[in-house]
Amino acid sequence: KSEYACQGSKARLRCKAGSSTVIEILNANYGRTQSGSAVCPHKNATNTRCVGKQAFAKIPKKCNGKPRCNVIIDETFFTEDPCPGTFKYLHVIFRC
């Protein structure tokens, strides 16, 4: 599964309700690798080479082994800004 959440919003990772499956994070990036019109449109979305390493360290710790997981996409959770001035998003690839 693939989930996107824009900066300032909430990511909601879910496995099938009523099943015994749990989340396993395969990859996560908090930054921007797609143009502004493709994902989370914004005027400050020109830098498409923004890859933050913090997401792949933090998201598995928060979500692995749970049937569902919510992450607020802000500076409180992601304390390192991989590309100041760029409107970012979280992209998570996971399986259940």
XYZ file of C-alpha atoms in Angstrom:
96
model
C 0.000 0.000 0.000
C 1.024 3.587 -0.556
C -0.122 6.579 1.496
C 0.567 10.298 1.010
C -0.119 13.024 3.573
C 0.595 16.717 3.074
C 2.548 18.857 5.524
C 0.161 20.038 8.239
C -2.251 17.109 7.830
C -2.524 13.606 9.270
C -1.376 10.310 7.725
C -3.751 7.433 8.420
C -2.232 4.017 7.845
C -4.733 1.168 8.019
C -4.852 -2.568 7.631
C -8.166 -4.252 6.852
C -10.655 -3.750 9.677
C -11.476 -6.898 11.592
C -8.423 -8.793 10.386
C -5.429 -9.763 12.481
C -2.946 -8.108 10.092
C -0.598 -5.360 11.243
C 1.420 -2.630 9.551
C 4.945 -3.234 8.295
C 6.654 -0.109 6.941
C 8.686 -0.802 3.796
C 9.751 2.771 3.018
C 8.996 6.304 4.196
C 10.080 9.765 3.078
C 9.213 13.186 4.458
C 10.179 15.666 1.774
C 9.201 16.111 -1.862
C 10.130 14.057 -4.905
C 7.194 14.935 -7.191
C 6.163 18.233 -8.742
C 3.642 20.519 -7.105
C 0.680 19.470 -9.231
C 1.166 15.723 -8.730
C 1.051 15.401 -4.929
C 0.087 18.025 -2.333
C -0.115 21.046 -4.678
C 1.481 24.210 -3.312
C 3.267 27.290 -4.654
C 6.452 26.299 -2.750
C 6.774 22.876 -4.359
C 9.516 23.310 -6.936
C 12.274 21.360 -5.152
C 11.684 17.723 -6.156
C 14.980 16.400 -4.790
C 14.023 16.646 -1.148
C 14.607 13.375 0.677
C 14.551 13.315 4.466
C 16.021 10.361 6.309
C 14.104 10.975 9.549
C 10.805 9.471 8.315
C 12.214 5.986 7.759
C 13.677 6.090 11.258
C 10.527 7.369 13.017
C 7.527 5.917 11.151
C 8.414 2.215 11.671
C 8.945 2.827 15.404
C 5.521 4.462 15.677
C 3.498 2.187 13.364
C 5.041 -1.272 12.880
C 3.041 -4.063 14.495
C -0.181 -2.033 14.814
C -3.408 -2.569 12.830
C -3.696 1.212 12.307
C -1.544 4.259 12.927
C -2.017 8.041 12.715
C 0.874 10.458 12.249
C 0.502 14.243 12.328
C 2.769 15.686 9.648
C 4.412 18.672 11.333
C 7.629 19.980 12.901
C 6.731 18.425 16.248
C 7.051 14.919 14.805
C 9.644 15.632 12.090
C 12.164 17.798 13.930
C 14.627 17.963 11.006
C 13.633 19.989 7.932
C 15.215 18.301 4.883
C 14.439 21.256 2.579
C 13.540 24.584 4.219
C 11.054 26.645 2.220
C 9.645 23.643 0.348
C 6.112 22.381 1.029
C 6.631 18.751 1.989
C 4.620 15.562 2.303
C 4.999 12.160 3.861
C 5.010 9.191 1.496
C 4.783 5.800 3.181
C 4.899 2.392 1.529
C 3.682 -0.395 3.778
C 2.079 -3.796 3.813
C -0.283 -5.556 6.145
